[in-house]
mmCIF file of C-alpha atoms in Angstrom:
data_model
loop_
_atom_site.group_PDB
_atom_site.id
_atom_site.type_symbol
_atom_site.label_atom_id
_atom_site.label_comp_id
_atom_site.label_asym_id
_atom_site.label_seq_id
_atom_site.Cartn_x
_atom_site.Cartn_y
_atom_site.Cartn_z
ATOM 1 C CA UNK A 1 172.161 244.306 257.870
ATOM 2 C CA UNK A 2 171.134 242.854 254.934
ATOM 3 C CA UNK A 3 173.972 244.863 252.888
ATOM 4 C CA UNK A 4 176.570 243.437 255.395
ATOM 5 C CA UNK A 5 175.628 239.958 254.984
ATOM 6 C CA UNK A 6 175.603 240.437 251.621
ATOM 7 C CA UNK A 7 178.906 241.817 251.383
ATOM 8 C CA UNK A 8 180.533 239.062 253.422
ATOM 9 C CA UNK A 9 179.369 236.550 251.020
ATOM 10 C CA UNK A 10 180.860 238.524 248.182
ATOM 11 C CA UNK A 11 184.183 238.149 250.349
ATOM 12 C CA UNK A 12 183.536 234.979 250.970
ATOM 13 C CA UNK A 13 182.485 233.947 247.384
ATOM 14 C CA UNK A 14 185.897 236.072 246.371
ATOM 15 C CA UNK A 15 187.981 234.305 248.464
ATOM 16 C CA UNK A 16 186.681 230.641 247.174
ATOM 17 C CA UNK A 17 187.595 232.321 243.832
ATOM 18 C CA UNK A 18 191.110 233.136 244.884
ATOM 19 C CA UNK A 19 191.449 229.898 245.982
ATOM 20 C CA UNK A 20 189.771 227.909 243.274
ATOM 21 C CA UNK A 21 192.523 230.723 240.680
ATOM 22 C CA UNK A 22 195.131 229.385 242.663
ATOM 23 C CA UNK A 23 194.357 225.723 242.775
ATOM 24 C CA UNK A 24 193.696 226.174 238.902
ATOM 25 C CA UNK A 25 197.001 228.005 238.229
ATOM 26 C CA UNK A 26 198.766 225.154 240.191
ATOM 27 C CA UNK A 27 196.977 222.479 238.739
ATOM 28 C CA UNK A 28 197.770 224.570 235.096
ATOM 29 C CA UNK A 29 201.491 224.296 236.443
ATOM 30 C CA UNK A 30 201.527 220.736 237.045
ATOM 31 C CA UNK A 31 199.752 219.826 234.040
ATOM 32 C CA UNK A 32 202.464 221.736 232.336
ATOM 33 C CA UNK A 33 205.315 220.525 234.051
ATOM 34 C CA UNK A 34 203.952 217.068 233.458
ATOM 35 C CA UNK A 35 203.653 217.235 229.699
ATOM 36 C CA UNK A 36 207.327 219.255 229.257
ATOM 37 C CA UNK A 37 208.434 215.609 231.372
ATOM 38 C CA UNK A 38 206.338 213.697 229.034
ATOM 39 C CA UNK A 39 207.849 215.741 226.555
ATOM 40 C CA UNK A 40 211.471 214.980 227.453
ATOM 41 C CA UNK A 41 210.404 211.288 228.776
ATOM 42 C CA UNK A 42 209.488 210.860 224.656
ATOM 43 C CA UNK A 43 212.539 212.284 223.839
ATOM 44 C CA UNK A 44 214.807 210.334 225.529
ATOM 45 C CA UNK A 45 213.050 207.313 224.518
ATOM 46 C CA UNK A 46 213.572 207.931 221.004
ATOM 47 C CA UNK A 47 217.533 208.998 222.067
ATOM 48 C CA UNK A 48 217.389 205.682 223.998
ATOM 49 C CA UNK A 49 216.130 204.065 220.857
ATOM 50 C CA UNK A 50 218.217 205.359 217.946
ATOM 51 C CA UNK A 51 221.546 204.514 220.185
ATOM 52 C CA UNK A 52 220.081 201.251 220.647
ATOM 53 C CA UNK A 53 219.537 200.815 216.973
ATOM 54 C CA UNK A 54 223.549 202.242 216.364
ATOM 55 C CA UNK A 55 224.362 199.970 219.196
ATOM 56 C CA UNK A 56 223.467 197.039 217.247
ATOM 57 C CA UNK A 57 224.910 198.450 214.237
ATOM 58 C CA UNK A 58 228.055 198.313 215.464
ATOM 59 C CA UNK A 59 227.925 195.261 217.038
ATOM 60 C CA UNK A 60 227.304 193.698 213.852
ATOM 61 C CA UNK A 61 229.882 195.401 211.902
ATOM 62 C CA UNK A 62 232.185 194.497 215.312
ATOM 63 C CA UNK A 63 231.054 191.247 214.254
ATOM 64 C CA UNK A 64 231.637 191.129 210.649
ATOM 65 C CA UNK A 65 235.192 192.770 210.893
ATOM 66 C CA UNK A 66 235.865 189.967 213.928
ATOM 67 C CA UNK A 67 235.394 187.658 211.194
ATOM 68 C CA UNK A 68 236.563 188.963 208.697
ATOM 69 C CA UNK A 69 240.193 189.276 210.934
ATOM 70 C CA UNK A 70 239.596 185.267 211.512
ATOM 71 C CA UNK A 71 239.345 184.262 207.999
ATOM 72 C CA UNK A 72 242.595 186.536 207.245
ATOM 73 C CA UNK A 73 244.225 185.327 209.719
ATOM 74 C CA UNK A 74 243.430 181.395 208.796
ATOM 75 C CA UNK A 75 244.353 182.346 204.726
ATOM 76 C CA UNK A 76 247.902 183.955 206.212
ATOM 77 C CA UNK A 77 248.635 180.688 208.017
ATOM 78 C CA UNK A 78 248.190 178.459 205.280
ATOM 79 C CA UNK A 79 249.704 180.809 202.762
ATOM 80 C CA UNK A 80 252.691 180.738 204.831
ATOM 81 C CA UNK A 81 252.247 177.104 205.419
ATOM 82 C CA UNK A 82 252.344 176.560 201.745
ATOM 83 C CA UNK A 83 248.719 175.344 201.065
ATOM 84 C CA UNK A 84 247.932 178.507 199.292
ATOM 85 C CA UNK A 85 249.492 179.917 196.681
ATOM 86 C CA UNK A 86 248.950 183.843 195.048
ATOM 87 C CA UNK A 87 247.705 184.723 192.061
ATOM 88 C CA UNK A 88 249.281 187.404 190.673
ATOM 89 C CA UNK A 89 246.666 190.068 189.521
ATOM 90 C CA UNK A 90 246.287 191.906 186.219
ATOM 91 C CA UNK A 91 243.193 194.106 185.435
ATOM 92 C CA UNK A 92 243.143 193.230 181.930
ATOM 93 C CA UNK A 93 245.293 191.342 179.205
ATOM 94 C CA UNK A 94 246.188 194.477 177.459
ATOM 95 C CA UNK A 95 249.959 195.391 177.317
ATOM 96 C CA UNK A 96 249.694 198.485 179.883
ATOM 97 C CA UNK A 97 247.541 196.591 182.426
ATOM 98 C CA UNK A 98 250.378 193.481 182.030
ATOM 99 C CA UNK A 99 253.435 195.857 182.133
ATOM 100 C CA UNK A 100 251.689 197.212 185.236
ATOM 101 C CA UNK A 101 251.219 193.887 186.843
ATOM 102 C CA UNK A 102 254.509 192.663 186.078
ATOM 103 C CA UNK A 103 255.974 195.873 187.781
ATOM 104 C CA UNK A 104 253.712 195.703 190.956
ATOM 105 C CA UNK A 105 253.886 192.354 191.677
ATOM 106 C CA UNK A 106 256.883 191.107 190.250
ATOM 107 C CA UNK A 107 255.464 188.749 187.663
ATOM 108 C CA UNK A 108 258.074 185.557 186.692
ATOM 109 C CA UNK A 109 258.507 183.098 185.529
ATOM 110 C CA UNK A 110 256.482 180.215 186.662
ATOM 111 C CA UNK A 111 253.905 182.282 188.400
ATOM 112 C CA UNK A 112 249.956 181.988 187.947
ATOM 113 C CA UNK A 113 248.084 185.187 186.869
ATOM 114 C CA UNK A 114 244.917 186.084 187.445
ATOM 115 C CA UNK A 115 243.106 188.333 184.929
ATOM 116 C CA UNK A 116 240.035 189.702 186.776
ATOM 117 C CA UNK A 117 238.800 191.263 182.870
ATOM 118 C CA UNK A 118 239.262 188.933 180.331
ATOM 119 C CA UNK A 119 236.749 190.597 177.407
ATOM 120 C CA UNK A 120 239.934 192.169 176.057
ATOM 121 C CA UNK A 121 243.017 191.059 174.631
ATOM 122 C CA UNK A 122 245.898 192.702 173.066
ATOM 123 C CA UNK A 123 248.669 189.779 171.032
ATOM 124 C CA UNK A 124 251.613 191.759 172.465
ATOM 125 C CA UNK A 125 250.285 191.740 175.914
ATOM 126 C CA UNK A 126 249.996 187.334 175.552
ATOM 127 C CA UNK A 127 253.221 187.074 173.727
ATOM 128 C CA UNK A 128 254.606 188.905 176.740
ATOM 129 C CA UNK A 129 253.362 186.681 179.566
ATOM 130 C CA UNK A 130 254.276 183.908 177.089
ATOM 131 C CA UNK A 131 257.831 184.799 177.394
ATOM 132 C CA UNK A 132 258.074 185.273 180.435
ATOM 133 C CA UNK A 133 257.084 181.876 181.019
ATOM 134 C CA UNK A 134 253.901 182.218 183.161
ATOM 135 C CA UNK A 135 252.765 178.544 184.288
ATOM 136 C CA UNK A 136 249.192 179.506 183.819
ATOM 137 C CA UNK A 137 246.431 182.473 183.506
ATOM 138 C CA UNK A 138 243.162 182.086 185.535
ATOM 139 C CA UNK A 139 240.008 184.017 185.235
ATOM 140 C CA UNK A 140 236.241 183.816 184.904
ATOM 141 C CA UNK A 141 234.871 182.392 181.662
ATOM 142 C CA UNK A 142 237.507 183.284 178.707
ATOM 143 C CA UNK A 143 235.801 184.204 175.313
ATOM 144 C CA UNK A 144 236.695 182.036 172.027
ATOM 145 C CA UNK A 145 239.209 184.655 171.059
ATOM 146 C CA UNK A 146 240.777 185.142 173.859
ATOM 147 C CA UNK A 147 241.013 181.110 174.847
ATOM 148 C CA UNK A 148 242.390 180.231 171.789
ATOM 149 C CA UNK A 149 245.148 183.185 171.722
ATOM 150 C CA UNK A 150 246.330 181.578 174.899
ATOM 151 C CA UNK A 151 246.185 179.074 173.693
ATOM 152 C CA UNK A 152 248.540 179.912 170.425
ATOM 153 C CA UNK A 153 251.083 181.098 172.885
ATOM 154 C CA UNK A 154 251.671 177.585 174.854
ATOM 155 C CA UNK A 155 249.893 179.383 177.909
ATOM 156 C CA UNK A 156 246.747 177.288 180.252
ATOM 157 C CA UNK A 157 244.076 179.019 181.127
ATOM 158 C CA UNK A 158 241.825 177.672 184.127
ATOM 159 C CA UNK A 159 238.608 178.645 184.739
ATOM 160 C CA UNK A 160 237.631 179.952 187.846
ATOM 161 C CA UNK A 161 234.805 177.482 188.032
ATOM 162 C CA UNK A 162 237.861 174.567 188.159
ATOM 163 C CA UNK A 163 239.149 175.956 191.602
ATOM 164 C CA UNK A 164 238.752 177.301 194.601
ATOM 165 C CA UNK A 165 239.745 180.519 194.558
ATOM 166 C CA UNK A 166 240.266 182.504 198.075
ATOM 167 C CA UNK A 167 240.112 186.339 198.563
ATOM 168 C CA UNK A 168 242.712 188.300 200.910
ATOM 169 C CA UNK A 169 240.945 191.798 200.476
ATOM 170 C CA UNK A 170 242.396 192.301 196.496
ATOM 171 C CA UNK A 171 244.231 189.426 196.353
ATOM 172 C CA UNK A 172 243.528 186.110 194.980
ATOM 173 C CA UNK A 173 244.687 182.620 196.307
ATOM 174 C CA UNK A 174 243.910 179.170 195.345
ATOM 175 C CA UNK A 175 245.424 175.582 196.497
ATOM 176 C CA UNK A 176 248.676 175.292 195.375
ATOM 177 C CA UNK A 177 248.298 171.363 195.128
ATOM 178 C CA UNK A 178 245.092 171.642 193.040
ATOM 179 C CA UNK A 179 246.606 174.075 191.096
ATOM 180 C CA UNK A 180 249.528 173.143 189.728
ATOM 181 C CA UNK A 181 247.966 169.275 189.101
ATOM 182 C CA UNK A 182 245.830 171.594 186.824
ATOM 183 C CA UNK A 183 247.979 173.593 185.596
ATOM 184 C CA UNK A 184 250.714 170.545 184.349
ATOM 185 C CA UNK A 185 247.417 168.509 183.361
ATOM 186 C CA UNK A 186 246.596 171.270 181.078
ATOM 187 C CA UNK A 187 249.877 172.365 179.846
ATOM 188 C CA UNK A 188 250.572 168.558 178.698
ATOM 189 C CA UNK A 189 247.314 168.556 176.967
ATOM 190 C CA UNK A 190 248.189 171.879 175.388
ATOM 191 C CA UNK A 191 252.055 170.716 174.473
ATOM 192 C CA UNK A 192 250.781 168.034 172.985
ATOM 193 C CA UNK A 193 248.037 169.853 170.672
ATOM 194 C CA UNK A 194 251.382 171.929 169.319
ATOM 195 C CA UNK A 195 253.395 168.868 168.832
ATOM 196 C CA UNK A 196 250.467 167.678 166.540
ATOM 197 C CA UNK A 197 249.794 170.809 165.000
ATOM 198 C CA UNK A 198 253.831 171.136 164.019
ATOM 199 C CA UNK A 199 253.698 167.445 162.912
ATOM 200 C CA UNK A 200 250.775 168.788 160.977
ATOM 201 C CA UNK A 201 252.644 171.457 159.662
ATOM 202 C CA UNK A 202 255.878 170.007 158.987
ATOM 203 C CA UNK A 203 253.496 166.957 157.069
ATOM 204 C CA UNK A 204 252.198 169.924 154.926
ATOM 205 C CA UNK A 205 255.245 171.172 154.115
ATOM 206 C CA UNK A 206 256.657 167.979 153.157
ATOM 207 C CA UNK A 207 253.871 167.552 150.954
ATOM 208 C CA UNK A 208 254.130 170.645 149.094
ATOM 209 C CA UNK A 209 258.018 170.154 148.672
ATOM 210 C CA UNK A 210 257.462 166.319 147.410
ATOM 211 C CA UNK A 211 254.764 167.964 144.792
ATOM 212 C CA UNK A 212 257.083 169.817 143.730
ATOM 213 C CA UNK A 213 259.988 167.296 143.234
ATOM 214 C CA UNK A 214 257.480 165.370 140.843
ATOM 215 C CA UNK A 215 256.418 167.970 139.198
ATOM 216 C CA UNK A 216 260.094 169.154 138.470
ATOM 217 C CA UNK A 217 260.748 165.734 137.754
ATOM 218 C CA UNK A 218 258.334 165.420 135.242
ATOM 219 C CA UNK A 219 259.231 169.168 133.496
ATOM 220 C CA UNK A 220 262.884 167.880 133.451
ATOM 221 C CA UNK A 221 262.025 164.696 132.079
ATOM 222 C CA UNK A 222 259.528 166.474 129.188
ATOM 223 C CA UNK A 223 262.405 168.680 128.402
ATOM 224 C CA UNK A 224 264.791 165.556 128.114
ATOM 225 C CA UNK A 225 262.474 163.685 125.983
ATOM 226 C CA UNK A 226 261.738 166.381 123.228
ATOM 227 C CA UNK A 227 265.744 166.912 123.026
ATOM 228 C CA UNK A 228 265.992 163.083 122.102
ATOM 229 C CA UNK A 229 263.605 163.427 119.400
#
């Protein structure tokens, strides 16, 4: 009948449903499990990517401490060699930054300092490098005052600019050669300055005294005059 048929094709037409439901819930399913794997495919990329990016990090950091290790290991050898020479550090030239140095590194005489501040300076601190008998101070740039303090107290100073100065982490080095040509090239130029200035001095005082010979000369010989009259 007419009914029948028509009932078979809603079977029919239900069953093509159930499979077209299924097909879509499966398809739904794949699509899903396909983005979650996109999903964790993106993820891992960027993982991949941000340990590539530390990976090169530390590689250059590997590379920078590899030569960093070299050069410290080259400065050693010629520091125990003898080509380099240490410059005893003090922060700045005031009395408790020298008393410090002194104490840490055993500052003596003969040794060369190196003053990594040199906008300050304190008389007492100078007076005692000066007698400890420090063969020279090196720093950056020194001011007016400070140059010519040093220069009061017999001590060279050498710029920084004059030499080559060499960095093991916190320590300073420099040639020994180059520096102690400097240093004795500018002590002798500095000895010499106070040999004139003493000459100077001593002149002075000569004058003064012989001024005051005449002069007591001619009193005494006033005096002796108006007695004989």
């Amino acid at each position: 009948t007419q009914r029948d048929q028509l009932m078979s094709k809603v079977r029919e037409l239900e069953l093509k449903i159930k499979r077209l439901e299924e097909m879509i819930n499966q398809l739904q399913s794949d699509v899903f499990m396909k983005l979650k794997k996109d999903r964790e495919l993106v993820a891992l990329e960027h993982r991949v990517s941000t340990l590539s990016s530390l990976v090169e990090k530390l590689k250059h950091e590997r590379d920078e401490l590899e030569n960093k290790i070299r050069s410290w290991r080259n400065l050693l050898l010629r520091l125990v060699k003898g080509e380099l020479i240490v410059l005893k550090p003090v922060r700045t030239l005031t009395k408790d930054n020298v008393v410090k140095g002194i104490s840490a590194f055993n500052i003596k005489r003969d040794d060369f300092v190196y003053v990594r501040d040199l906008s300050v300076i304190d008389l007492d601190a100078v007076n005692m490098l000066s007698k400890i008998g420090v063969k020279c101070i090196v720093g950056k740039r020194a001011p007016p005052h400070v140059a010519s303090a040093l220069e009061e107290h017999g001590i060279p100073f050498i710029s920084e600019d004059e030499l080559s100065v060499v960095w093991l982490d916190d320590l300073p080095l420099a040639n020994r050669d180059e520096l102690n040509n400097l240093a004795e090239e500018l002590r002798s130029r500095l000895m010499s300055q106070v040999r004139l200035r003493e000459l100077s001095k001593l002149k002075e005082l000569f004058d003064k005294y012989r001024e005051e010979r005449i002069k007591e000369f001619r009193r005494s010989r006033f005096s002796h005059e108006a007695l004989s009259q």
